[in-house]
Structure formats: C-alpha cells, structure tokens
C-alpha cells in the first residue's frame, strides 16, 4: 500500500510475487495490522484448466495502529494449503497480481484486487484441487524502504480450487428413422495439472439429456457411468427431432461440464 492512499498499491506476479515472500525480511513482530471481511472470487470455487490464466478477485478490510498511514503499511493476500501461513507463502502459494485500497476512516481501508494463477507454473499437482486457506503478508515499512516489522496472518478465509472439466457428445446415425435405435457416445475429461492436458474422467456418472426441437428445456433420459478412460456410450429409441447432450455437476475437486447439444433429425 506504499504507492499512495488511493489507487493501485501492488503489482506482483509469478517469480516477482515469490521473491517478495522469500526476500530477507525484518524480524517477525506484531504489526498492529488487522485484516477482516476477506472474500476470494466472490465466494465461488476457482475452476482452473491447463493453459488459461486466472485472476480471481479478492476483497477485504484492513486497519492499522496509530502512528501509521495507508502508504506505510501492506496487507498482501495469498492462498496456501501448507501447515502454516509462512510455509504456504514460501511453497506452492497463489499470489497477488494487483490491488487497490481506499481509505475508510483515519486508520482503515477497503481493498480490492486480483490473485494470479498460471496453471503450468502455479499448480504442479492434482492434489492442489482442494480447499486453500487465505493468508496475508502484513508489513509496516520504515523510511529506509525496509520493513520495520512483518507477520503472516493465517486462515483469514478459505477458497476452493478445482480442476476444469469438459464433456463431448455424438449421437448417430443422423438422420435416424423414427423408432430406430440411436447410439449416443461422448467423453468426460478434466484438467491434469501434472500432464498439462485434459485426461479421461473415468468412473464419473453423467446425465444423458434431450431437448425436443422447438422447446427450451432439457430432460434427463438416463444416467451412465463413464469407463476408465472417461468414455460414455448408450442407446435410446429415436422419437422426435431434437438435441442430445451429456452433463454432470461439480464435485469437491472438479468443476461441472455440459456438452453442446448434438441435433438429430428423426425421419
């Protein structure tokens, strides 16, 4: 928060953020800084694929003791899932990209910003799909540009990080005679943060849904479990023109996915 009372106060990403947490620092001490009302990504899970960078929002309230100002203190949020806030900051953290704070009284401010996730570098294990804790690196700065005191404020909130998923569908033959058998196949995959690709979501149950042409609502026809490679296959009787799709909801580690509807003309 050293760049001003209002406006952007920090810009950290990737190695820069890591360096900020591992550089030599002042002896840990009570900074008098308090962080509250911490919310990450509007309270929703952060669903991450294999290549797309994510910048989940973060907002919180910060206050500090007498004798300091907004430009002389820092409270930089980060995510961790280690055993302690400091360990989390040094190993496998998700760090701040940018932040803006506006004073709310003589010794308080409301802050909003963004965290930064680049899957190839930030997430190196599928075990990272879990509940992360939210901490903050709190510092009081001296006139020499070095921190006079600092501490890591742990467990201010939690945030769920999940693997993105995909679903495909193919219904055949197209067209099909009314009353004949229609074969519907598809595949479920999800982000693998070790292989940096989407791999089969084996054993996951998906709903086969149908939307009749001219309507707007899908109806579940049956539930099918994917095989070990994530492939789906089932048969139905063709009754009317319409769209077929596979869909499944999110789990504690993986986001949900819905295939785009595949239109079948029934003669």
PDB file of C-alpha atoms in Angstrom:
ATOM      1  CA  UNK A   1       0.000   0.000   0.000  1.00  0.00           C
ATOM      2  CA  UNK A   2       3.049   2.177  -0.264  1.00  0.00           C
ATOM      3  CA  UNK A   3       2.279   3.828  -3.570  1.00  0.00           C
ATOM      4  CA  UNK A   4      -0.492   6.059  -2.308  1.00  0.00           C
ATOM      5  CA  UNK A   5      -3.638   6.461  -0.293  1.00  0.00           C
ATOM      6  CA  UNK A   6      -5.826   5.642  -3.265  1.00  0.00           C
ATOM      7  CA  UNK A   7      -5.004   3.856  -6.470  1.00  0.00           C
ATOM      8  CA  UNK A   8      -3.106   0.706  -7.319  1.00  0.00           C
ATOM      9  CA  UNK A   9      -0.980  -0.386  -4.408  1.00  0.00           C
ATOM     10  CA  UNK A  10       0.791  -3.574  -5.515  1.00  0.00           C
ATOM     11  CA  UNK A  11       1.620  -5.429  -8.702  1.00  0.00           C
ATOM     12  CA  UNK A  12       3.110  -8.889  -8.210  1.00  0.00           C
ATOM     13  CA  UNK A  13       3.023 -11.973 -10.412  1.00  0.00           C
ATOM     14  CA  UNK A  14       4.886 -15.218 -10.860  1.00  0.00           C
ATOM     15  CA  UNK A  15       8.506 -15.024  -9.781  1.00  0.00           C
ATOM     16  CA  UNK A  16       8.129 -11.443  -8.581  1.00  0.00           C
ATOM     17  CA  UNK A  17       5.474 -12.498  -6.086  1.00  0.00           C
ATOM     18  CA  UNK A  18       7.592 -15.447  -4.955  1.00  0.00           C
ATOM     19  CA  UNK A  19      10.578 -13.192  -4.450  1.00  0.00           C
ATOM     20  CA  UNK A  20       8.530 -10.781  -2.389  1.00  0.00           C
ATOM     21  CA  UNK A  21       7.728 -13.555   0.081  1.00  0.00           C
ATOM     22  CA  UNK A  22      11.212 -15.081   0.262  1.00  0.00           C
ATOM     23  CA  UNK A  23      13.421 -11.992   0.362  1.00  0.00           C
ATOM     24  CA  UNK A  24      15.302 -11.187   3.602  1.00  0.00           C
ATOM     25  CA  UNK A  25      12.906  -9.504   5.981  1.00  0.00           C
ATOM     26  CA  UNK A  26      12.711  -7.830   9.321  1.00  0.00           C
ATOM     27  CA  UNK A  27      12.279  -9.889  12.455  1.00  0.00           C
ATOM     28  CA  UNK A  28       8.679 -11.063  12.752  1.00  0.00           C
ATOM     29  CA  UNK A  29       6.674  -8.871  15.079  1.00  0.00           C
ATOM     30  CA  UNK A  30       3.149  -7.740  15.733  1.00  0.00           C
ATOM     31  CA  UNK A  31       2.479  -5.126  13.079  1.00  0.00           C
ATOM     32  CA  UNK A  32      -0.772  -3.869  14.536  1.00  0.00           C
ATOM     33  CA  UNK A  33      -2.416  -4.644  11.192  1.00  0.00           C
ATOM     34  CA  UNK A  34      -5.801  -6.378  11.187  1.00  0.00           C
ATOM     35  CA  UNK A  35      -7.460  -7.905   8.126  1.00  0.00           C
ATOM     36  CA  UNK A  36     -11.169  -8.808   8.067  1.00  0.00           C
ATOM     37  CA  UNK A  37     -14.065  -9.477   5.669  1.00  0.00           C
ATOM     38  CA  UNK A  38     -11.800 -11.410   3.306  1.00  0.00           C
ATOM     39  CA  UNK A  39     -13.626 -12.809   0.231  1.00  0.00           C
ATOM     40  CA  UNK A  40     -11.983 -14.561  -2.720  1.00  0.00           C
ATOM     41  CA  UNK A  41     -13.675 -14.976  -6.119  1.00  0.00           C
ATOM     42  CA  UNK A  42     -16.986 -13.748  -4.690  1.00  0.00           C
ATOM     43  CA  UNK A  43     -17.108 -16.893  -2.558  1.00  0.00           C
ATOM     44  CA  UNK A  44     -17.271 -19.200  -5.609  1.00  0.00           C
ATOM     45  CA  UNK A  45     -14.853 -22.042  -6.447  1.00  0.00           C
ATOM     46  CA  UNK A  46     -11.901 -21.132  -8.663  1.00  0.00           C
ATOM     47  CA  UNK A  47     -12.047 -23.537 -11.617  1.00  0.00           C
ATOM     48  CA  UNK A  48      -8.742 -23.821 -13.461  1.00  0.00           C
ATOM     49  CA  UNK A  49      -7.878 -25.522 -16.751  1.00  0.00           C
ATOM     50  CA  UNK A  50      -4.467 -26.295 -18.225  1.00  0.00           C
ATOM     51  CA  UNK A  51      -3.490 -23.123 -20.099  1.00  0.00           C
ATOM     52  CA  UNK A  52      -5.850 -20.229 -19.361  1.00  0.00           C
ATOM     53  CA  UNK A  53      -4.570 -17.772 -16.781  1.00  0.00           C
ATOM     54  CA  UNK A  54      -6.978 -16.994 -13.946  1.00  0.00           C
ATOM     55  CA  UNK A  55      -7.247 -13.780 -11.977  1.00  0.00           C
ATOM     56  CA  UNK A  56      -9.770 -14.404  -9.187  1.00  0.00           C
ATOM     57  CA  UNK A  57     -10.854 -11.292  -7.377  1.00  0.00           C
ATOM     58  CA  UNK A  58     -10.166 -10.627  -3.722  1.00  0.00           C
ATOM     59  CA  UNK A  59     -11.639  -8.033  -1.391  1.00  0.00           C
ATOM     60  CA  UNK A  60     -11.097  -7.283   2.297  1.00  0.00           C
ATOM     61  CA  UNK A  61     -10.983  -4.626   5.011  1.00  0.00           C
ATOM     62  CA  UNK A  62      -7.703  -3.632   6.656  1.00  0.00           C
ATOM     63  CA  UNK A  63      -6.962  -1.493   9.697  1.00  0.00           C
ATOM     64  CA  UNK A  64      -3.722  -0.495  11.432  1.00  0.00           C
ATOM     65  CA  UNK A  65      -2.498   1.029  14.661  1.00  0.00           C
ATOM     66  CA  UNK A  66      -1.956   4.729  15.380  1.00  0.00           C
ATOM     67  CA  UNK A  67       1.186   6.326  14.016  1.00  0.00           C
ATOM     68  CA  UNK A  68       0.962   4.727  10.577  1.00  0.00           C
ATOM     69  CA  UNK A  69      -0.735   5.611   7.308  1.00  0.00           C
ATOM     70  CA  UNK A  70      -2.063   3.729   4.304  1.00  0.00           C
ATOM     71  CA  UNK A  71       1.145   4.417   2.375  1.00  0.00           C
ATOM     72  CA  UNK A  72       3.260   2.900   5.148  1.00  0.00           C
ATOM     73  CA  UNK A  73       1.600  -0.497   5.596  1.00  0.00           C
ATOM     74  CA  UNK A  74       0.995  -3.591   3.483  1.00  0.00           C
ATOM     75  CA  UNK A  75      -1.503  -6.433   3.747  1.00  0.00           C
ATOM     76  CA  UNK A  76      -0.999  -8.621   0.678  1.00  0.00           C
ATOM     77  CA  UNK A  77      -3.345 -11.647   0.404  1.00  0.00           C
ATOM     78  CA  UNK A  78      -2.222 -15.038  -0.890  1.00  0.00           C
ATOM     79  CA  UNK A  79      -3.565 -18.596  -0.931  1.00  0.00           C
ATOM     80  CA  UNK A  80      -1.793 -21.561   0.645  1.00  0.00           C
ATOM     81  CA  UNK A  81      -2.548 -25.094   1.742  1.00  0.00           C
ATOM     82  CA  UNK A  82       0.514 -25.879   3.805  1.00  0.00           C
ATOM     83  CA  UNK A  83       0.541 -26.368   7.541  1.00  0.00           C
ATOM     84  CA  UNK A  84       1.350 -22.753   8.369  1.00  0.00           C
ATOM     85  CA  UNK A  85       0.824 -19.396   6.740  1.00  0.00           C
ATOM     86  CA  UNK A  86       4.572 -18.795   6.345  1.00  0.00           C
ATOM     87  CA  UNK A  87       5.194 -22.224   4.828  1.00  0.00           C
ATOM     88  CA  UNK A  88       2.330 -21.680   2.455  1.00  0.00           C
ATOM     89  CA  UNK A  89       3.802 -18.372   1.343  1.00  0.00           C
ATOM     90  CA  UNK A  90       7.158 -19.969   0.600  1.00  0.00           C
ATOM     91  CA  UNK A  91       5.930 -23.146  -1.069  1.00  0.00           C
ATOM     92  CA  UNK A  92       3.112 -23.581  -3.553  1.00  0.00           C
ATOM     93  CA  UNK A  93       1.278 -20.316  -2.972  1.00  0.00           C
ATOM     94  CA  UNK A  94      -1.099 -18.330  -5.159  1.00  0.00           C
ATOM     95  CA  UNK A  95      -0.105 -14.695  -5.011  1.00  0.00           C
ATOM     96  CA  UNK A  96      -1.372 -11.184  -5.527  1.00  0.00           C
ATOM     97  CA  UNK A  97      -1.361  -9.665  -9.009  1.00  0.00           C
ATOM     98  CA  UNK A  98      -2.717  -6.194  -8.241  1.00  0.00           C
ATOM     99  CA  UNK A  99      -4.607  -4.365  -5.541  1.00  0.00           C
ATOM    100  CA  UNK A 100      -6.269  -1.016  -4.927  1.00  0.00           C
ATOM    101  CA  UNK A 101      -7.124   0.350  -1.477  1.00  0.00           C
ATOM    102  CA  UNK A 102      -9.240   3.320  -0.477  1.00  0.00           C
ATOM    103  CA  UNK A 103      -9.169   4.827   2.980  1.00  0.00           C
ATOM    104  CA  UNK A 104     -12.211   4.212   5.152  1.00  0.00           C
ATOM    105  CA  UNK A 105     -11.572   6.315   8.222  1.00  0.00           C
ATOM    106  CA  UNK A 106      -8.269   7.517   9.734  1.00  0.00           C
ATOM    107  CA  UNK A 107      -6.676   4.052  10.176  1.00  0.00           C
ATOM    108  CA  UNK A 108      -8.613   1.728   7.878  1.00  0.00           C
ATOM    109  CA  UNK A 109      -9.146   0.957   4.197  1.00  0.00           C
ATOM    110  CA  UNK A 110     -11.254  -1.195   1.906  1.00  0.00           C
ATOM    111  CA  UNK A 111      -9.219  -3.123  -0.664  1.00  0.00           C
ATOM    112  CA  UNK A 112      -9.983  -4.973  -3.880  1.00  0.00           C
ATOM    113  CA  UNK A 113      -7.564  -6.789  -6.121  1.00  0.00           C
ATOM    114  CA  UNK A 114      -6.740  -9.880  -8.110  1.00  0.00           C
ATOM    115  CA  UNK A 115      -4.765 -13.028  -7.456  1.00  0.00           C
ATOM    116  CA  UNK A 116      -2.828 -14.649 -10.280  1.00  0.00           C
ATOM    117  CA  UNK A 117      -2.934 -18.295 -11.376  1.00  0.00           C
ATOM    118  CA  UNK A 118      -0.999 -19.635 -14.353  1.00  0.00           C
ATOM    119  CA  UNK A 119      -1.726 -23.380 -14.325  1.00  0.00           C
ATOM    120  CA  UNK A 120       1.562 -24.557 -15.813  1.00  0.00           C
ATOM    121  CA  UNK A 121       3.580 -22.820 -13.111  1.00  0.00           C
ATOM    122  CA  UNK A 122       1.239 -22.214 -10.193  1.00  0.00           C
ATOM    123  CA  UNK A 123      -0.309 -25.686  -9.924  1.00  0.00           C
ATOM    124  CA  UNK A 124       2.019 -28.690 -10.116  1.00  0.00           C
ATOM    125  CA  UNK A 125      -0.104 -31.424  -8.544  1.00  0.00           C
ATOM    126  CA  UNK A 126      -3.694 -32.582  -8.922  1.00  0.00           C
ATOM    127  CA  UNK A 127      -3.764 -32.550  -5.124  1.00  0.00           C
ATOM    128  CA  UNK A 128      -3.867 -28.763  -5.473  1.00  0.00           C
ATOM    129  CA  UNK A 129      -7.572 -29.255  -6.226  1.00  0.00           C
ATOM    130  CA  UNK A 130      -8.585 -28.728  -2.632  1.00  0.00           C
ATOM    131  CA  UNK A 131      -9.580 -26.097  -0.094  1.00  0.00           C
ATOM    132  CA  UNK A 132      -6.905 -23.405   0.198  1.00  0.00           C
ATOM    133  CA  UNK A 133      -6.527 -21.061   3.142  1.00  0.00           C
ATOM    134  CA  UNK A 134      -6.255 -17.334   2.624  1.00  0.00           C
ATOM    135  CA  UNK A 135      -3.449 -15.542   4.421  1.00  0.00           C
ATOM    136  CA  UNK A 136      -1.990 -12.068   4.225  1.00  0.00           C
ATOM    137  CA  UNK A 137       1.589 -10.818   4.471  1.00  0.00           C
ATOM    138  CA  UNK A 138       1.373  -7.794   6.770  1.00  0.00           C
ATOM    139  CA  UNK A 139       4.226  -5.285   6.916  1.00  0.00           C
ATOM    140  CA  UNK A 140       4.968  -1.885   8.378  1.00  0.00           C
ATOM    141  CA  UNK A 141       7.573  -0.047   6.313  1.00  0.00           C
ATOM    142  CA  UNK A 142      10.376   2.149   7.547  1.00  0.00           C
ATOM    143  CA  UNK A 143      11.702   5.343   5.997  1.00  0.00           C
ATOM    144  CA  UNK A 144      14.638   3.418   4.515  1.00  0.00           C
ATOM    145  CA  UNK A 145      12.324   1.314   2.377  1.00  0.00           C
ATOM    146  CA  UNK A 146      12.785  -1.785   4.518  1.00  0.00           C
ATOM    147  CA  UNK A 147      10.058  -3.399   6.641  1.00  0.00           C
ATOM    148  CA  UNK A 148      10.216  -2.379  10.301  1.00  0.00           C
ATOM    149  CA  UNK A 149       8.030  -5.337  11.248  1.00  0.00           C
ATOM    150  CA  UNK A 150       6.142  -8.077   9.464  1.00  0.00           C
ATOM    151  CA  UNK A 151       3.921 -11.048  10.180  1.00  0.00           C
ATOM    152  CA  UNK A 152       1.899 -13.610   8.265  1.00  0.00           C
ATOM    153  CA  UNK A 153      -1.780 -13.502   9.168  1.00  0.00           C
ATOM    154  CA  UNK A 154      -3.176 -17.033   8.701  1.00  0.00           C
ATOM    155  CA  UNK A 155      -6.575 -18.540   7.918  1.00  0.00           C
ATOM    156  CA  UNK A 156      -8.457 -15.335   7.140  1.00  0.00           C
ATOM    157  CA  UNK A 157     -10.846 -17.240   4.848  1.00  0.00           C
ATOM    158  CA  UNK A 158     -10.895 -20.244   2.529  1.00  0.00           C
ATOM    159  CA  UNK A 159     -11.118 -20.694  -1.230  1.00  0.00           C
ATOM    160  CA  UNK A 160     -11.840 -23.839  -3.231  1.00  0.00           C
ATOM    161  CA  UNK A 161      -9.602 -24.515  -6.242  1.00  0.00           C
ATOM    162  CA  UNK A 162     -10.989 -27.064  -8.731  1.00  0.00           C
ATOM    163  CA  UNK A 163      -9.927 -28.812 -11.929  1.00  0.00           C
ATOM    164  CA  UNK A 164     -11.825 -27.691 -15.022  1.00  0.00           C
ATOM    165  CA  UNK A 165     -13.762 -30.398 -16.885  1.00  0.00           C
ATOM    166  CA  UNK A 166     -15.176 -30.965 -20.358  1.00  0.00           C
ATOM    167  CA  UNK A 167     -17.871 -33.138 -21.928  1.00  0.00           C
ATOM    168  CA  UNK A 168     -18.436 -34.076 -25.571  1.00  0.00           C
ATOM    169  CA  UNK A 169     -21.357 -35.804 -27.296  1.00  0.00           C
ATOM    170  CA  UNK A 170     -22.096 -37.541 -30.583  1.00  0.00           C
ATOM    171  CA  UNK A 171     -25.479 -39.048 -31.481  1.00  0.00           C
ATOM    172  CA  UNK A 172     -25.738 -41.300 -34.543  1.00  0.00           C
ATOM    173  CA  UNK A 173     -26.924 -42.188 -37.083  1.00  0.00           C
ATOM    174  CA  UNK A 174     -28.007 -38.784 -38.386  1.00  0.00           C
ATOM    175  CA  UNK A 175     -30.702 -38.689 -39.626  1.00  0.00           C
ATOM    176  CA  UNK A 176     -32.410 -41.655 -37.994  1.00  0.00           C
ATOM    177  CA  UNK A 177     -35.748 -43.318 -38.679  1.00  0.00           C
ATOM    178  CA  UNK A 178     -38.398 -42.843 -36.012  1.00  0.00           C
ATOM    179  CA  UNK A 179     -38.448 -45.721 -33.540  1.00  0.00           C
ATOM    180  CA  UNK A 180     -34.983 -46.912 -34.514  1.00  0.00           C
ATOM    181  CA  UNK A 181     -32.016 -47.141 -32.186  1.00  0.00           C
ATOM    182  CA  UNK A 182     -29.896 -44.060 -31.657  1.00  0.00           C
ATOM    183  CA  UNK A 183     -26.405 -44.513 -30.208  1.00  0.00           C
ATOM    184  CA  UNK A 184     -25.145 -41.644 -28.054  1.00  0.00           C
ATOM    185  CA  UNK A 185     -21.445 -41.519 -27.182  1.00  0.00           C
ATOM    186  CA  UNK A 186     -19.211 -38.953 -25.557  1.00  0.00           C
ATOM    187  CA  UNK A 187     -16.211 -38.432 -23.338  1.00  0.00           C
ATOM    188  CA  UNK A 188     -15.611 -36.763 -19.997  1.00  0.00           C
ATOM    189  CA  UNK A 189     -12.215 -35.209 -19.341  1.00  0.00           C
ATOM    190  CA  UNK A 190     -10.702 -32.921 -16.749  1.00  0.00           C
ATOM    191  CA  UNK A 191      -7.568 -30.834 -16.348  1.00  0.00           C
ATOM    192  CA  UNK A 192      -4.450 -32.738 -15.314  1.00  0.00           C
ATOM    193  CA  UNK A 193      -2.043 -30.222 -13.806  1.00  0.00           C
ATOM    194  CA  UNK A 194       0.870 -32.656 -13.963  1.00  0.00           C
ATOM    195  CA  UNK A 195       0.485 -33.608 -17.643  1.00  0.00           C
ATOM    196  CA  UNK A 196      -0.794 -30.131 -18.621  1.00  0.00           C
ATOM    197  CA  UNK A 197      -3.603 -31.647 -20.671  1.00  0.00           C
ATOM    198  CA  UNK A 198      -7.180 -32.881 -20.310  1.00  0.00           C
ATOM    199  CA  UNK A 199      -7.329 -36.572 -19.414  1.00  0.00           C
ATOM    200  CA  UNK A 200     -10.194 -39.041 -19.088  1.00  0.00           C
ATOM    201  CA  UNK A 201     -12.507 -38.608 -16.100  1.00  0.00           C
ATOM    202  CA  UNK A 202     -13.004 -42.328 -15.501  1.00  0.00           C
ATOM    203  CA  UNK A 203     -15.874 -43.641 -13.391  1.00  0.00           C
ATOM    204  CA  UNK A 204     -17.777 -40.351 -13.366  1.00  0.00           C
ATOM    205  CA  UNK A 205     -21.556 -40.581 -13.805  1.00  0.00           C
ATOM    206  CA  UNK A 206     -23.150 -38.256 -16.368  1.00  0.00           C
ATOM    207  CA  UNK A 207     -26.731 -37.477 -17.289  1.00  0.00           C
ATOM    208  CA  UNK A 208     -27.910 -38.017 -20.845  1.00  0.00           C
ATOM    209  CA  UNK A 209     -30.383 -35.245 -21.590  1.00  0.00           C
ATOM    210  CA  UNK A 210     -32.711 -34.497 -24.512  1.00  0.00           C
ATOM    211  CA  UNK A 211     -34.335 -31.262 -25.695  1.00  0.00           C
ATOM    212  CA  UNK A 212     -37.099 -31.579 -28.243  1.00  0.00           C
ATOM    213  CA  UNK A 213     -36.826 -29.254 -31.237  1.00  0.00           C
ATOM    214  CA  UNK A 214     -38.796 -26.059 -30.677  1.00  0.00           C
ATOM    215  CA  UNK A 215     -38.514 -26.222 -26.883  1.00  0.00           C
ATOM    216  CA  UNK A 216     -36.013 -24.731 -24.435  1.00  0.00           C
ATOM    217  CA  UNK A 217     -35.805 -27.329 -21.653  1.00  0.00           C
ATOM    218  CA  UNK A 218     -33.594 -30.397 -21.414  1.00  0.00           C
ATOM    219  CA  UNK A 219     -34.928 -33.535 -19.723  1.00  0.00           C
ATOM    220  CA  UNK A 220     -32.765 -36.263 -18.225  1.00  0.00           C
ATOM    221  CA  UNK A 221     -33.278 -39.564 -20.054  1.00  0.00           C
ATOM    222  CA  UNK A 222     -30.808 -41.762 -18.180  1.00  0.00           C
ATOM    223  CA  UNK A 223     -27.603 -41.733 -16.146  1.00  0.00           C
ATOM    224  CA  UNK A 224     -24.499 -43.505 -17.443  1.00  0.00           C
ATOM    225  CA  UNK A 225     -21.128 -44.044 -15.776  1.00  0.00           C
ATOM    226  CA  UNK A 226     -18.016 -43.359 -17.846  1.00  0.00           C
ATOM    227  CA  UNK A 227     -15.489 -46.147 -18.321  1.00  0.00           C
ATOM    228  CA  UNK A 228     -11.894 -45.941 -17.116  1.00  0.00           C
ATOM    229  CA  UNK A 229     -10.905 -43.581 -19.944  1.00  0.00           C
ATOM    230  CA  UNK A 230     -13.912 -41.288 -19.478  1.00  0.00           C
ATOM    231  CA  UNK A 231     -15.846 -42.621 -22.486  1.00  0.00           C
ATOM    232  CA  UNK A 232     -19.648 -42.808 -22.456  1.00  0.00           C
ATOM    233  CA  UNK A 233     -21.925 -44.951 -24.601  1.00  0.00           C
ATOM    234  CA  UNK A 234     -25.613 -45.803 -24.503  1.00  0.00           C
ATOM    235  CA  UNK A 235     -28.597 -46.379 -26.810  1.00  0.00           C
ATOM    236  CA  UNK A 236     -32.072 -44.850 -26.928  1.00  0.00           C
ATOM    237  CA  UNK A 237     -35.102 -45.042 -29.226  1.00  0.00           C
ATOM    238  CA  UNK A 238     -35.443 -42.117 -31.612  1.00  0.00           C
ATOM    239  CA  UNK A 239     -38.822 -40.454 -31.145  1.00  0.00           C
ATOM    240  CA  UNK A 240     -38.570 -36.847 -32.333  1.00  0.00           C
ATOM    241  CA  UNK A 241     -36.195 -34.214 -33.678  1.00  0.00           C
ATOM    242  CA  UNK A 242     -34.045 -32.617 -31.038  1.00  0.00           C
ATOM    243  CA  UNK A 243     -30.745 -32.164 -29.220  1.00  0.00           C
ATOM    244  CA  UNK A 244     -28.784 -34.664 -27.117  1.00  0.00           C
ATOM    245  CA  UNK A 245     -26.118 -33.834 -24.559  1.00  0.00           C
ATOM    246  CA  UNK A 246     -24.125 -35.181 -21.622  1.00  0.00           C
ATOM    247  CA  UNK A 247     -23.862 -33.174 -18.411  1.00  0.00           C
ATOM    248  CA  UNK A 248     -22.546 -33.594 -14.879  1.00  0.00           C
ATOM    249  CA  UNK A 249     -22.240 -31.392 -11.806  1.00  0.00           C
ATOM    250  CA  UNK A 250     -19.176 -30.264  -9.910  1.00  0.00           C
ATOM    251  CA  UNK A 251     -17.503 -32.225  -7.118  1.00  0.00           C
ATOM    252  CA  UNK A 252     -15.224 -31.152  -4.287  1.00  0.00           C
ATOM    253  CA  UNK A 253     -12.232 -31.274  -6.659  1.00  0.00           C
ATOM    254  CA  UNK A 254     -13.635 -30.814 -10.171  1.00  0.00           C
ATOM    255  CA  UNK A 255     -15.927 -28.340 -11.889  1.00  0.00           C
ATOM    256  CA  UNK A 256     -19.032 -29.468 -13.757  1.00  0.00           C
ATOM    257  CA  UNK A 257     -19.360 -29.654 -17.528  1.00  0.00           C
ATOM    258  CA  UNK A 258     -22.084 -29.782 -20.180  1.00  0.00           C
ATOM    259  CA  UNK A 259     -21.625 -30.719 -23.818  1.00  0.00           C
ATOM    260  CA  UNK A 260     -23.095 -28.597 -26.571  1.00  0.00           C
ATOM    261  CA  UNK A 261     -26.298 -30.240 -27.813  1.00  0.00           C
ATOM    262  CA  UNK A 262     -25.991 -32.546 -30.845  1.00  0.00           C
ATOM    263  CA  UNK A 263     -29.033 -32.191 -33.128  1.00  0.00           C
ATOM    264  CA  UNK A 264     -30.584 -35.338 -34.608  1.00  0.00           C
ATOM    265  CA  UNK A 265     -33.181 -35.249 -37.386  1.00  0.00           C
ATOM    266  CA  UNK A 266     -35.756 -38.025 -36.935  1.00  0.00           C
ATOM    267  CA  UNK A 267     -37.479 -39.053 -40.159  1.00  0.00           C
TER     268      UNK A 267
END
